Amino acid sequence: MEEPKIGLVLGYNGAHPFSKVKLTDRASVQELLRTLLDPLEPFFSPQKARVKCPGGTAVRFDQAASEVEGILRPIWGLAALLAGGGEYRGTEWWIQGIKSGTGPQENPR
């Protein structure tokens, strides 16, 4: 049996990690973004083209579109972080996801 993935937890009993970041300057906003990106890592598809968040997403489109959104929406924040001089240890995963999702494969995942 496959081990459950640990990362993003919906329905926190306490404060969500990003609510603990005091926004005072660019570095603190960059840290806030990292608290949003880091938990997504275990939910990348094998080729990194999708992110499948656990639980219901309350979206009105199919699962494949939801998984594509799972990678594309966070890229807006990652792009701003990198453009602002920040660094992110998982940047290569996101780049690989863009390459896999736009490549010539029949069914990128």
PDB file of N, CA and C in Angstrom:
ATOM      1  N   MET A   1       0.847  -1.183   0.000  1.00  0.00           N
ATOM      2  CA  MET A   1       0.000   0.000   0.000  1.00  0.00           C
ATOM      3  C   MET A   1       0.889   1.242   0.000  1.00  0.00           C
ATOM      4  N   GLU A   2       0.517   2.212  -0.792  1.00  0.00           N
ATOM      5  CA  GLU A   2       1.306   3.436  -0.916  1.00  0.00           C
ATOM      6  C   GLU A   2       1.190   4.289   0.349  1.00  0.00           C
ATOM      7  N   GLU A   3       2.334   4.813   0.778  1.00  0.00           N
ATOM      8  CA  GLU A   3       2.346   5.702   1.938  1.00  0.00           C
ATOM      9  C   GLU A   3       1.603   6.989   1.605  1.00  0.00           C
ATOM     10  N   PRO A   4       0.823   7.524   2.549  1.00  0.00           N
ATOM     11  CA  PRO A   4       0.145   8.793   2.266  1.00  0.00           C
ATOM     12  C   PRO A   4       1.163   9.917   2.131  1.00  0.00           C
ATOM     13  N   LYS A   5       0.866  10.840   1.241  1.00  0.00           N
ATOM     14  CA  LYS A   5       1.739  11.990   1.048  1.00  0.00           C
ATOM     15  C   LYS A   5       1.510  12.979   2.180  1.00  0.00           C
ATOM     16  N   ILE A   6       2.585  13.604   2.595  1.00  0.00           N
ATOM     17  CA  ILE A   6       2.491  14.603   3.654  1.00  0.00           C
ATOM     18  C   ILE A   6       2.956  15.919   3.072  1.00  0.00           C
ATOM     19  N   GLY A   7       2.240  16.939   3.332  1.00  0.00           N
ATOM     20  CA  GLY A   7       2.599  18.261   2.819  1.00  0.00           C
ATOM     21  C   GLY A   7       1.476  19.212   3.135  1.00  0.00           C
ATOM     22  N   LEU A   8       0.695  19.516   2.135  1.00  0.00           N
ATOM     23  CA  LEU A   8      -0.424  20.423   2.287  1.00  0.00           C
ATOM     24  C   LEU A   8      -1.482  19.772   3.161  1.00  0.00           C
ATOM     25  N   VAL A   9      -1.936  20.447   4.173  1.00  0.00           N
ATOM     26  CA  VAL A   9      -2.984  19.935   5.040  1.00  0.00           C
ATOM     27  C   VAL A   9      -4.113  20.947   5.026  1.00  0.00           C
ATOM     28  N   LEU A  10      -5.257  20.518   4.535  1.00  0.00           N
ATOM     29  CA  LEU A  10      -6.406  21.409   4.502  1.00  0.00           C
ATOM     30  C   LEU A  10      -7.117  21.339   5.846  1.00  0.00           C
ATOM     31  N   GLY A  11      -7.635  22.452   6.303  1.00  0.00           N
ATOM     32  CA  GLY A  11      -8.368  22.485   7.557  1.00  0.00           C
ATOM     33  C   GLY A  11      -7.464  22.463   8.772  1.00  0.00           C
ATOM     34  N   TYR A  12      -6.560  23.402   8.854  1.00  0.00           N
ATOM     35  CA  TYR A  12      -5.653  23.478   9.997  1.00  0.00           C
ATOM     36  C   TYR A  12      -6.439  23.657  11.289  1.00  0.00           C
ATOM     37  N   ASN A  13      -5.975  23.007  12.351  1.00  0.00           N
ATOM     38  CA  ASN A  13      -6.567  23.233  13.662  1.00  0.00           C
ATOM     39  C   ASN A  13      -6.072  24.544  14.249  1.00  0.00           C
ATOM     40  N   GLY A  14      -4.852  24.892  13.927  1.00  0.00           N
ATOM     41  CA  GLY A  14      -4.263  26.140  14.408  1.00  0.00           C
ATOM     42  C   GLY A  14      -4.082  27.106  13.260  1.00  0.00           C
ATOM     43  N   ALA A  15      -3.193  28.030  13.451  1.00  0.00           N
ATOM     44  CA  ALA A  15      -2.927  29.032  12.417  1.00  0.00           C
ATOM     45  C   ALA A  15      -2.158  28.408  11.256  1.00  0.00           C
ATOM     46  N   HIS A  16      -2.531  28.773  10.050  1.00  0.00           N
ATOM     47  CA  HIS A  16      -1.803  28.315   8.861  1.00  0.00           C
ATOM     48  C   HIS A  16      -0.411  28.939   8.904  1.00  0.00           C
ATOM     49  N   PRO A  17       0.624  28.219   8.465  1.00  0.00           N
ATOM     50  CA  PRO A  17       1.991  28.756   8.527  1.00  0.00           C
ATOM     51  C   PRO A  17       2.162  30.137   7.908  1.00  0.00           C
ATOM     52  N   PHE A  18       1.458  30.434   6.816  1.00  0.00           N
ATOM     53  CA  PHE A  18       1.659  31.755   6.222  1.00  0.00           C
ATOM     54  C   PHE A  18       1.106  32.868   7.090  1.00  0.00           C
ATOM     55  N   SER A  19       0.173  32.557   7.982  1.00  0.00           N
ATOM     56  CA  SER A  19      -0.365  33.604   8.856  1.00  0.00           C
ATOM     57  C   SER A  19       0.610  33.963   9.975  1.00  0.00           C
ATOM     58  N   LYS A  20       1.666  33.180  10.117  1.00  0.00           N
ATOM     59  CA  LYS A  20       2.669  33.450  11.146  1.00  0.00           C
ATOM     60  C   LYS A  20       3.788  34.359  10.649  1.00  0.00           C
ATOM     61  N   VAL A  21       3.782  34.663   9.342  1.00  0.00           N
ATOM     62  CA  VAL A  21       4.820  35.522   8.770  1.00  0.00           C
ATOM     63  C   VAL A  21       4.370  36.974   8.894  1.00  0.00           C
ATOM     64  N   LYS A  22       5.152  37.769   9.596  1.00  0.00           N
ATOM     65  CA  LYS A  22       4.840  39.191   9.744  1.00  0.00           C
ATOM     66  C   LYS A  22       5.371  39.923   8.512  1.00  0.00           C
ATOM     67  N   LEU A  23       4.466  40.526   7.768  1.00  0.00           N
ATOM     68  CA  LEU A  23       4.849  41.210   6.535  1.00  0.00           C
ATOM     69  C   LEU A  23       5.376  42.603   6.846  1.00  0.00           C
ATOM     70  N   THR A  24       6.674  42.758   6.667  1.00  0.00           N
ATOM     71  CA  THR A  24       7.311  44.042   6.971  1.00  0.00           C
ATOM     72  C   THR A  24       8.152  44.570   5.819  1.00  0.00           C
ATOM     73  N   ASP A  25       8.613  43.671   4.961  1.00  0.00           N
ATOM     74  CA  ASP A  25       9.501  44.082   3.876  1.00  0.00           C
ATOM     75  C   ASP A  25       9.476  43.019   2.779  1.00  0.00           C
ATOM     76  N   ARG A  26      10.256  43.224   1.747  1.00  0.00           N
ATOM     77  CA  ARG A  26      10.298  42.295   0.615  1.00  0.00           C
ATOM     78  C   ARG A  26      10.679  40.885   1.071  1.00  0.00           C
ATOM     79  N   ALA A  27      11.653  40.776   1.943  1.00  0.00           N
ATOM     80  CA  ALA A  27      12.104  39.454   2.399  1.00  0.00           C
ATOM     81  C   ALA A  27      10.981  38.699   3.108  1.00  0.00           C
ATOM     82  N   SER A  28      10.155  39.399   3.867  1.00  0.00           N
ATOM     83  CA  SER A  28       9.065  38.724   4.575  1.00  0.00           C
ATOM     84  C   SER A  28       7.979  38.258   3.601  1.00  0.00           C
ATOM     85  N   VAL A  29       7.732  39.026   2.551  1.00  0.00           N
ATOM     86  CA  VAL A  29       6.769  38.600   1.530  1.00  0.00           C
ATOM     87  C   VAL A  29       7.314  37.378   0.787  1.00  0.00           C
ATOM     88  N   GLN A  30       8.608  37.366   0.528  1.00  0.00           N
ATOM     89  CA  GLN A  30       9.226  36.209  -0.116  1.00  0.00           C
ATOM     90  C   GLN A  30       9.113  34.976   0.779  1.00  0.00           C
ATOM     91  N   GLU A  31       9.284  35.149   2.071  1.00  0.00           N
ATOM     92  CA  GLU A  31       9.140  34.034   3.007  1.00  0.00           C
ATOM     93  C   GLU A  31       7.699  33.535   3.024  1.00  0.00           C
ATOM     94  N   LEU A  32       6.744  34.454   2.978  1.00  0.00           N
ATOM     95  CA  LEU A  32       5.336  34.077   2.930  1.00  0.00           C
ATOM     96  C   LEU A  32       5.073  33.189   1.710  1.00  0.00           C
ATOM     97  N   LEU A  33       5.604  33.573   0.577  1.00  0.00           N
ATOM     98  CA  LEU A  33       5.405  32.782  -0.635  1.00  0.00           C
ATOM     99  C   LEU A  33       6.002  31.384  -0.477  1.00  0.00           C
ATOM    100  N   ARG A  34       7.150  31.290   0.154  1.00  0.00           N
ATOM    101  CA  ARG A  34       7.764  29.971   0.358  1.00  0.00           C
ATOM    102  C   ARG A  34       6.863  29.075   1.207  1.00  0.00           C
ATOM    103  N   THR A  35       6.149  29.656   2.181  1.00  0.00           N
ATOM    104  CA  THR A  35       5.243  28.849   3.010  1.00  0.00           C
ATOM    105  C   THR A  35       4.049  28.353   2.205  1.00  0.00           C
ATOM    106  N   LEU A  36       3.762  29.004   1.083  1.00  0.00           N
ATOM    107  CA  LEU A  36       2.683  28.543   0.210  1.00  0.00           C
ATOM    108  C   LEU A  36       3.175  27.517  -0.814  1.00  0.00           C
ATOM    109  N   LEU A  37       4.395  27.680  -1.292  1.00  0.00           N
ATOM    110  CA  LEU A  37       4.937  26.780  -2.313  1.00  0.00           C
ATOM    111  C   LEU A  37       5.442  25.457  -1.732  1.00  0.00           C
ATOM    112  N   ASP A  38       6.125  25.506  -0.611  1.00  0.00           N
ATOM    113  CA  ASP A  38       6.751  24.302  -0.047  1.00  0.00           C
ATOM    114  C   ASP A  38       5.784  23.129   0.140  1.00  0.00           C
ATOM    115  N   PRO A  39       4.580  23.337   0.694  1.00  0.00           N
ATOM    116  CA  PRO A  39       3.689  22.196   0.914  1.00  0.00           C
ATOM    117  C   PRO A  39       3.175  21.532  -0.359  1.00  0.00           C
ATOM    118  N   LEU A  40       3.338  22.174  -1.507  1.00  0.00           N
ATOM    119  CA  LEU A  40       2.865  21.588  -2.763  1.00  0.00           C
ATOM    120  C   LEU A  40       3.806  20.512  -3.303  1.00  0.00           C
ATOM    121  N   GLU A  41       5.037  20.518  -2.867  1.00  0.00           N
ATOM    122  CA  GLU A  41       6.064  19.634  -3.437  1.00  0.00           C
ATOM    123  C   GLU A  41       5.665  18.159  -3.501  1.00  0.00           C
ATOM    124  N   PRO A  42       5.092  17.574  -2.452  1.00  0.00           N
ATOM    125  CA  PRO A  42       4.761  16.140  -2.529  1.00  0.00           C
ATOM    126  C   PRO A  42       3.644  15.815  -3.516  1.00  0.00           C
ATOM    127  N   PHE A  43       2.968  16.824  -4.032  1.00  0.00           N
ATOM    128  CA  PHE A  43       1.801  16.584  -4.864  1.00  0.00           C
ATOM    129  C   PHE A  43       2.042  16.832  -6.349  1.00  0.00           C
ATOM    130  N   PHE A  44       3.310  17.042  -6.725  1.00  0.00           N
ATOM    131  CA  PHE A  44       3.661  17.159  -8.139  1.00  0.00           C
ATOM    132  C   PHE A  44       3.497  15.797  -8.806  1.00  0.00           C
ATOM    133  N   SER A  45       3.054  15.809 -10.049  1.00  0.00           N
ATOM    134  CA  SER A  45       2.990  14.578 -10.838  1.00  0.00           C
ATOM    135  C   SER A  45       4.423  14.144 -11.172  1.00  0.00           C
ATOM    136  N   PRO A  46       4.612  12.899 -11.634  1.00  0.00           N
ATOM    137  CA  PRO A  46       5.977  12.421 -11.907  1.00  0.00           C
ATOM    138  C   PRO A  46       6.786  13.317 -12.842  1.00  0.00           C
ATOM    139  N   GLN A  47       6.162  13.879 -13.870  1.00  0.00           N
ATOM    140  CA  GLN A  47       6.889  14.755 -14.792  1.00  0.00           C
ATOM    141  C   GLN A  47       6.770  16.230 -14.400  1.00  0.00           C
ATOM    142  N   LYS A  48       6.159  16.491 -13.262  1.00  0.00           N
ATOM    143  CA  LYS A  48       6.038  17.840 -12.690  1.00  0.00           C
ATOM    144  C   LYS A  48       5.116  18.778 -13.463  1.00  0.00           C
ATOM    145  N   ALA A  49       4.301  18.257 -14.379  1.00  0.00           N
ATOM    146  CA  ALA A  49       3.427  19.115 -15.183  1.00  0.00           C
ATOM    147  C   ALA A  49       2.128  19.458 -14.469  1.00  0.00           C
ATOM    148  N   ARG A  50       1.847  18.780 -13.365  1.00  0.00           N
ATOM    149  CA  ARG A  50       0.596  19.017 -12.635  1.00  0.00           C
ATOM    150  C   ARG A  50       0.847  18.925 -11.138  1.00  0.00           C
ATOM    151  N   VAL A  51      -0.043  19.563 -10.397  1.00  0.00           N
ATOM    152  CA  VAL A  51      -0.041  19.451  -8.941  1.00  0.00           C
ATOM    153  C   VAL A  51      -1.455  19.045  -8.541  1.00  0.00           C
ATOM    154  N   LYS A  52      -1.571  17.900  -7.884  1.00  0.00           N
ATOM    155  CA  LYS A  52      -2.882  17.411  -7.460  1.00  0.00           C
ATOM    156  C   LYS A  52      -3.007  17.603  -5.956  1.00  0.00           C
ATOM    157  N   CYS A  53      -3.722  18.640  -5.571  1.00  0.00           N
ATOM    158  CA  CYS A  53      -3.941  18.909  -4.145  1.00  0.00           C
ATOM    159  C   CYS A  53      -4.949  17.909  -3.598  1.00  0.00           C
ATOM    160  N   PRO A  54      -4.746  17.454  -2.387  1.00  0.00           N
ATOM    161  CA  PRO A  54      -5.669  16.481  -1.806  1.00  0.00           C
ATOM    162  C   PRO A  54      -7.001  17.126  -1.443  1.00  0.00           C
ATOM    163  N   GLY A  55      -8.019  16.297  -1.380  1.00  0.00           N
ATOM    164  CA  GLY A  55      -9.325  16.785  -0.956  1.00  0.00           C
ATOM    165  C   GLY A  55     -10.077  17.474  -2.076  1.00  0.00           C
ATOM    166  N   GLY A  56     -11.229  17.995  -1.730  1.00  0.00           N
ATOM    167  CA  GLY A  56     -12.052  18.711  -2.699  1.00  0.00           C
ATOM    168  C   GLY A  56     -11.496  20.095  -2.969  1.00  0.00           C
ATOM    169  N   THR A  57     -11.549  20.493  -4.225  1.00  0.00           N
ATOM    170  CA  THR A  57     -11.030  21.809  -4.591  1.00  0.00           C
ATOM    171  C   THR A  57     -12.143  22.805  -4.881  1.00  0.00           C
ATOM    172  N   ALA A  58     -13.382  22.340  -4.938  1.00  0.00           N
ATOM    173  CA  ALA A  58     -14.552  23.187  -5.182  1.00  0.00           C
ATOM    174  C   ALA A  58     -14.476  23.919  -6.517  1.00  0.00           C
ATOM    175  N   VAL A  59     -13.790  23.327  -7.469  1.00  0.00           N
ATOM    176  CA  VAL A  59     -13.714  23.936  -8.797  1.00  0.00           C
ATOM    177  C   VAL A  59     -14.841  23.388  -9.664  1.00  0.00           C
ATOM    178  N   ARG A  60     -15.146  24.100 -10.717  1.00  0.00           N
ATOM    179  CA  ARG A  60     -16.244  23.695 -11.595  1.00  0.00           C
ATOM    180  C   ARG A  60     -15.750  23.128 -12.920  1.00  0.00           C
ATOM    181  N   PHE A  61     -14.539  22.641 -12.934  1.00  0.00           N
ATOM    182  CA  PHE A  61     -14.033  22.022 -14.150  1.00  0.00           C
ATOM    183  C   PHE A  61     -13.407  20.688 -13.783  1.00  0.00           C
ATOM    184  N   ASP A  62     -12.960  19.938 -14.784  1.00  0.00           N
ATOM    185  CA  ASP A  62     -12.513  18.567 -14.541  1.00  0.00           C
ATOM    186  C   ASP A  62     -11.196  18.493 -13.761  1.00  0.00           C
ATOM    187  N   GLN A  63     -10.871  17.282 -13.333  1.00  0.00           N
ATOM    188  CA  GLN A  63      -9.691  17.053 -12.495  1.00  0.00           C
ATOM    189  C   GLN A  63      -8.403  17.453 -13.199  1.00  0.00           C
ATOM    190  N   ALA A  64      -8.288  17.131 -14.490  1.00  0.00           N
ATOM    191  CA  ALA A  64      -7.062  17.476 -15.227  1.00  0.00           C
ATOM    192  C   ALA A  64      -6.844  18.984 -15.227  1.00  0.00           C
ATOM    193  N   ALA A  65      -7.892  19.745 -15.475  1.00  0.00           N
ATOM    194  CA  ALA A  65      -7.765  21.206 -15.472  1.00  0.00           C
ATOM    195  C   ALA A  65      -7.405  21.711 -14.081  1.00  0.00           C
ATOM    196  N   SER A  66      -7.961  21.089 -13.059  1.00  0.00           N
ATOM    197  CA  SER A  66      -7.639  21.468 -11.681  1.00  0.00           C
ATOM    198  C   SER A  66      -6.163  21.231 -11.377  1.00  0.00           C
ATOM    199  N   GLU A  67      -5.621  20.127 -11.865  1.00  0.00           N
ATOM    200  CA  GLU A  67      -4.212  19.805 -11.633  1.00  0.00           C
ATOM    201  C   GLU A  67      -3.286  20.753 -12.394  1.00  0.00           C
ATOM    202  N   VAL A  68      -3.694  21.168 -13.579  1.00  0.00           N
ATOM    203  CA  VAL A  68      -2.908  22.147 -14.332  1.00  0.00           C
ATOM    204  C   VAL A  68      -2.924  23.484 -13.591  1.00  0.00           C
ATOM    205  N   GLU A  69      -4.093  23.875 -13.082  1.00  0.00           N
ATOM    206  CA  GLU A  69      -4.176  25.101 -12.277  1.00  0.00           C
ATOM    207  C   GLU A  69      -3.279  24.995 -11.044  1.00  0.00           C
ATOM    208  N   GLY A  70      -3.158  23.776 -10.514  1.00  0.00           N
ATOM    209  CA  GLY A  70      -2.330  23.564  -9.335  1.00  0.00           C
ATOM    210  C   GLY A  70      -0.876  23.937  -9.540  1.00  0.00           C
ATOM    211  N   ILE A  71      -0.408  23.877 -10.762  1.00  0.00           N
ATOM    212  CA  ILE A  71       0.964  24.308 -11.039  1.00  0.00           C
ATOM    213  C   ILE A  71       0.999  25.741 -11.560  1.00  0.00           C
ATOM    214  N   LEU A  72       0.013  26.134 -12.355  1.00  0.00           N
ATOM    215  CA  LEU A  72       0.091  27.448 -12.998  1.00  0.00           C
ATOM    216  C   LEU A  72      -0.162  28.625 -12.056  1.00  0.00           C
ATOM    217  N   ARG A  73      -1.120  28.521 -11.178  1.00  0.00           N
ATOM    218  CA  ARG A  73      -1.396  29.657 -10.280  1.00  0.00           C
ATOM    219  C   ARG A  73      -0.207  29.999  -9.379  1.00  0.00           C
ATOM    220  N   PRO A  74       0.427  29.018  -8.750  1.00  0.00           N
ATOM    221  CA  PRO A  74       1.586  29.362  -7.911  1.00  0.00           C
ATOM    222  C   PRO A  74       2.757  29.957  -8.691  1.00  0.00           C
ATOM    223  N   ILE A  75       2.834  29.679  -9.993  1.00  0.00           N
ATOM    224  CA  ILE A  75       3.933  30.236 -10.787  1.00  0.00           C
ATOM    225  C   ILE A  75       3.885  31.762 -10.797  1.00  0.00           C
ATOM    226  N   TRP A  76       2.701  32.349 -10.693  1.00  0.00           N
ATOM    227  CA  TRP A  76       2.612  33.817 -10.616  1.00  0.00           C
ATOM    228  C   TRP A  76       3.426  34.328  -9.427  1.00  0.00           C
ATOM    229  N   GLY A  77       3.274  33.691  -8.303  1.00  0.00           N
ATOM    230  CA  GLY A  77       4.023  34.104  -7.118  1.00  0.00           C
ATOM    231  C   GLY A  77       5.503  33.809  -7.238  1.00  0.00           C
ATOM    232  N   LEU A  78       5.829  32.630  -7.766  1.00  0.00           N
ATOM    233  CA  LEU A  78       7.232  32.261  -7.938  1.00  0.00           C
ATOM    234  C   LEU A  78       7.932  33.237  -8.876  1.00  0.00           C
ATOM    235  N   ALA A  79       7.268  33.612  -9.954  1.00  0.00           N
ATOM    236  CA  ALA A  79       7.864  34.566 -10.901  1.00  0.00           C
ATOM    237  C   ALA A  79       8.152  35.898 -10.215  1.00  0.00           C
ATOM    238  N   ALA A  80       7.221  36.363  -9.402  1.00  0.00           N
ATOM    239  CA  ALA A  80       7.433  37.627  -8.685  1.00  0.00           C
ATOM    240  C   ALA A  80       8.573  37.498  -7.681  1.00  0.00           C
ATOM    241  N   LEU A  81       8.644  36.363  -6.989  1.00  0.00           N
ATOM    242  CA  LEU A  81       9.719  36.144  -6.026  1.00  0.00           C
ATOM    243  C   LEU A  81      11.076  36.208  -6.721  1.00  0.00           C
ATOM    244  N   LEU A  82      11.210  35.510  -7.829  1.00  0.00           N
ATOM    245  CA  LEU A  82      12.486  35.478  -8.543  1.00  0.00           C
ATOM    246  C   LEU A  82      12.808  36.832  -9.175  1.00  0.00           C
ATOM    247  N   ALA A  83      11.804  37.505  -9.725  1.00  0.00           N
ATOM    248  CA  ALA A  83      12.026  38.820 -10.341  1.00  0.00           C
ATOM    249  C   ALA A  83      12.437  39.856  -9.301  1.00  0.00           C
ATOM    250  N   GLY A  84      12.001  39.645  -8.061  1.00  0.00           N
ATOM    251  CA  GLY A  84      12.339  40.571  -6.985  1.00  0.00           C
ATOM    252  C   GLY A  84      13.663  40.259  -6.311  1.00  0.00           C
ATOM    253  N   GLY A  85      14.427  39.348  -6.886  1.00  0.00           N
ATOM    254  CA  GLY A  85      15.741  39.033  -6.335  1.00  0.00           C
ATOM    255  C   GLY A  85      15.745  37.896  -5.335  1.00  0.00           C
ATOM    256  N   GLY A  86      14.592  37.278  -5.090  1.00  0.00           N
ATOM    257  CA  GLY A  86      14.523  36.168  -4.148  1.00  0.00           C
ATOM    258  C   GLY A  86      15.002  34.874  -4.777  1.00  0.00           C
ATOM    259  N   GLU A  87      15.199  33.894  -3.936  1.00  0.00           N
ATOM    260  CA  GLU A  87      15.600  32.565  -4.386  1.00  0.00           C
ATOM    261  C   GLU A  87      14.609  31.554  -3.841  1.00  0.00           C
ATOM    262  N   TYR A  88      14.452  30.464  -4.583  1.00  0.00           N
ATOM    263  CA  TYR A  88      13.582  29.389  -4.119  1.00  0.00           C
ATOM    264  C   TYR A  88      14.228  28.063  -4.476  1.00  0.00           C
ATOM    265  N   ARG A  89      14.391  27.203  -3.486  1.00  0.00           N
ATOM    266  CA  ARG A  89      15.091  25.932  -3.673  1.00  0.00           C
ATOM    267  C   ARG A  89      14.382  25.002  -4.645  1.00  0.00           C
ATOM    268  N   GLY A  90      13.075  25.144  -4.821  1.00  0.00           N
ATOM    269  CA  GLY A  90      12.315  24.253  -5.693  1.00  0.00           C
ATOM    270  C   GLY A  90      12.059  24.788  -7.085  1.00  0.00           C
ATOM    271  N   THR A  91      12.756  25.828  -7.472  1.00  0.00           N
ATOM    272  CA  THR A  91      12.512  26.462  -8.773  1.00  0.00           C
ATOM    273  C   THR A  91      12.605  25.470  -9.927  1.00  0.00           C
ATOM    274  N   GLU A  92      13.557  24.563  -9.887  1.00  0.00           N
ATOM    275  CA  GLU A  92      13.744  23.610 -10.989  1.00  0.00           C
ATOM    276  C   GLU A  92      12.516  22.726 -11.209  1.00  0.00           C
ATOM    277  N   TRP A  93      11.791  22.396 -10.144  1.00  0.00           N
ATOM    278  CA  TRP A  93      10.580  21.583 -10.296  1.00  0.00           C
ATOM    279  C   TRP A  93       9.557  22.331 -11.143  1.00  0.00           C
ATOM    280  N   TRP A  94       9.424  23.618 -10.889  1.00  0.00           N
ATOM    281  CA  TRP A  94       8.441  24.429 -11.615  1.00  0.00           C
ATOM    282  C   TRP A  94       8.859  24.597 -13.074  1.00  0.00           C
ATOM    283  N   ILE A  95      10.140  24.777 -13.303  1.00  0.00           N
ATOM    284  CA  ILE A  95      10.637  24.889 -14.681  1.00  0.00           C
ATOM    285  C   ILE A  95      10.399  23.575 -15.420  1.00  0.00           C
ATOM    286  N   GLN A  96      10.699  22.457 -14.766  1.00  0.00           N
ATOM    287  CA  GLN A  96      10.455  21.151 -15.375  1.00  0.00           C
ATOM    288  C   GLN A  96       8.964  20.979 -15.674  1.00  0.00           C
ATOM    289  N   GLY A  97       8.110  21.462 -14.783  1.00  0.00           N
ATOM    290  CA  GLY A  97       6.666  21.374 -15.001  1.00  0.00           C
ATOM    291  C   GLY A  97       6.217  22.124 -16.235  1.00  0.00           C
ATOM    292  N   ILE A  98       6.764  23.314 -16.439  1.00  0.00           N
ATOM    293  CA  ILE A  98       6.424  24.089 -17.636  1.00  0.00           C
ATOM    294  C   ILE A  98       6.893  23.346 -18.884  1.00  0.00           C
ATOM    295  N   LYS A  99       8.111  22.830 -18.839  1.00  0.00           N
ATOM    296  CA  LYS A  99       8.640  22.091 -19.997  1.00  0.00           C
ATOM    297  C   LYS A  99       7.809  20.844 -20.287  1.00  0.00           C
ATOM    298  N   SER A 100       7.469  20.097 -19.252  1.00  0.00           N
ATOM    299  CA  SER A 100       6.688  18.871 -19.438  1.00  0.00           C
ATOM    300  C   SER A 100       5.277  19.175 -19.920  1.00  0.00           C
ATOM    301  N   GLY A 101       4.703  20.239 -19.415  1.00  0.00           N
ATOM    302  CA  GLY A 101       3.330  20.584 -19.771  1.00  0.00           C
ATOM    303  C   GLY A 101       3.177  21.205 -21.140  1.00  0.00           C
ATOM    304  N   THR A 102       4.270  21.668 -21.714  1.00  0.00           N
ATOM    305  CA  THR A 102       4.188  22.295 -23.035  1.00  0.00           C
ATOM    306  C   THR A 102       4.949  21.511 -24.091  1.00  0.00           C
ATOM    307  N   GLY A 103       5.439  20.346 -23.718  1.00  0.00           N
ATOM    308  CA  GLY A 103       6.197  19.520 -24.650  1.00  0.00           C
ATOM    309  C   GLY A 103       5.294  18.761 -25.605  1.00  0.00           C
ATOM    310  N   PRO A 104       5.882  18.004 -26.504  1.00  0.00           N
ATOM    311  CA  PRO A 104       5.111  17.301 -27.533  1.00  0.00           C
ATOM    312  C   PRO A 104       4.460  15.995 -27.069  1.00  0.00           C
ATOM    313  N   GLN A 105       4.553  15.663 -25.794  1.00  0.00           N
ATOM    314  CA  GLN A 105       3.977  14.409 -25.309  1.00  0.00           C
ATOM    315  C   GLN A 105       2.464  14.412 -25.522  1.00  0.00           C
ATOM    316  N   GLU A 106       1.924  13.216 -25.671  1.00  0.00           N
ATOM    317  CA  GLU A 106       0.476  13.070 -25.833  1.00  0.00           C
ATOM    318  C   GLU A 106      -0.268  13.448 -24.557  1.00  0.00           C
ATOM    319  N   ASN A 107       0.240  12.998 -23.427  1.00  0.00           N
ATOM    320  CA  ASN A 107      -0.478  13.188 -22.169  1.00  0.00           C
ATOM    321  C   ASN A 107       0.513  13.563 -21.070  1.00  0.00           C
ATOM    322  N   PRO A 108       0.976  14.797 -21.023  1.00  0.00           N
ATOM    323  CA  PRO A 108       1.973  15.169 -20.015  1.00  0.00           C
ATOM    324  C   PRO A 108       1.410  15.085 -18.606  1.00  0.00           C
ATOM    325  N   ARG A 109       2.188  14.533 -17.738  1.00  0.00           N
ATOM    326  CA  ARG A 109       1.768  14.449 -16.340  1.00  0.00           C
ATOM    327  C   ARG A 109       2.965  14.765 -15.529  1.00  0.00           C
TER     328      ARG A 109
END
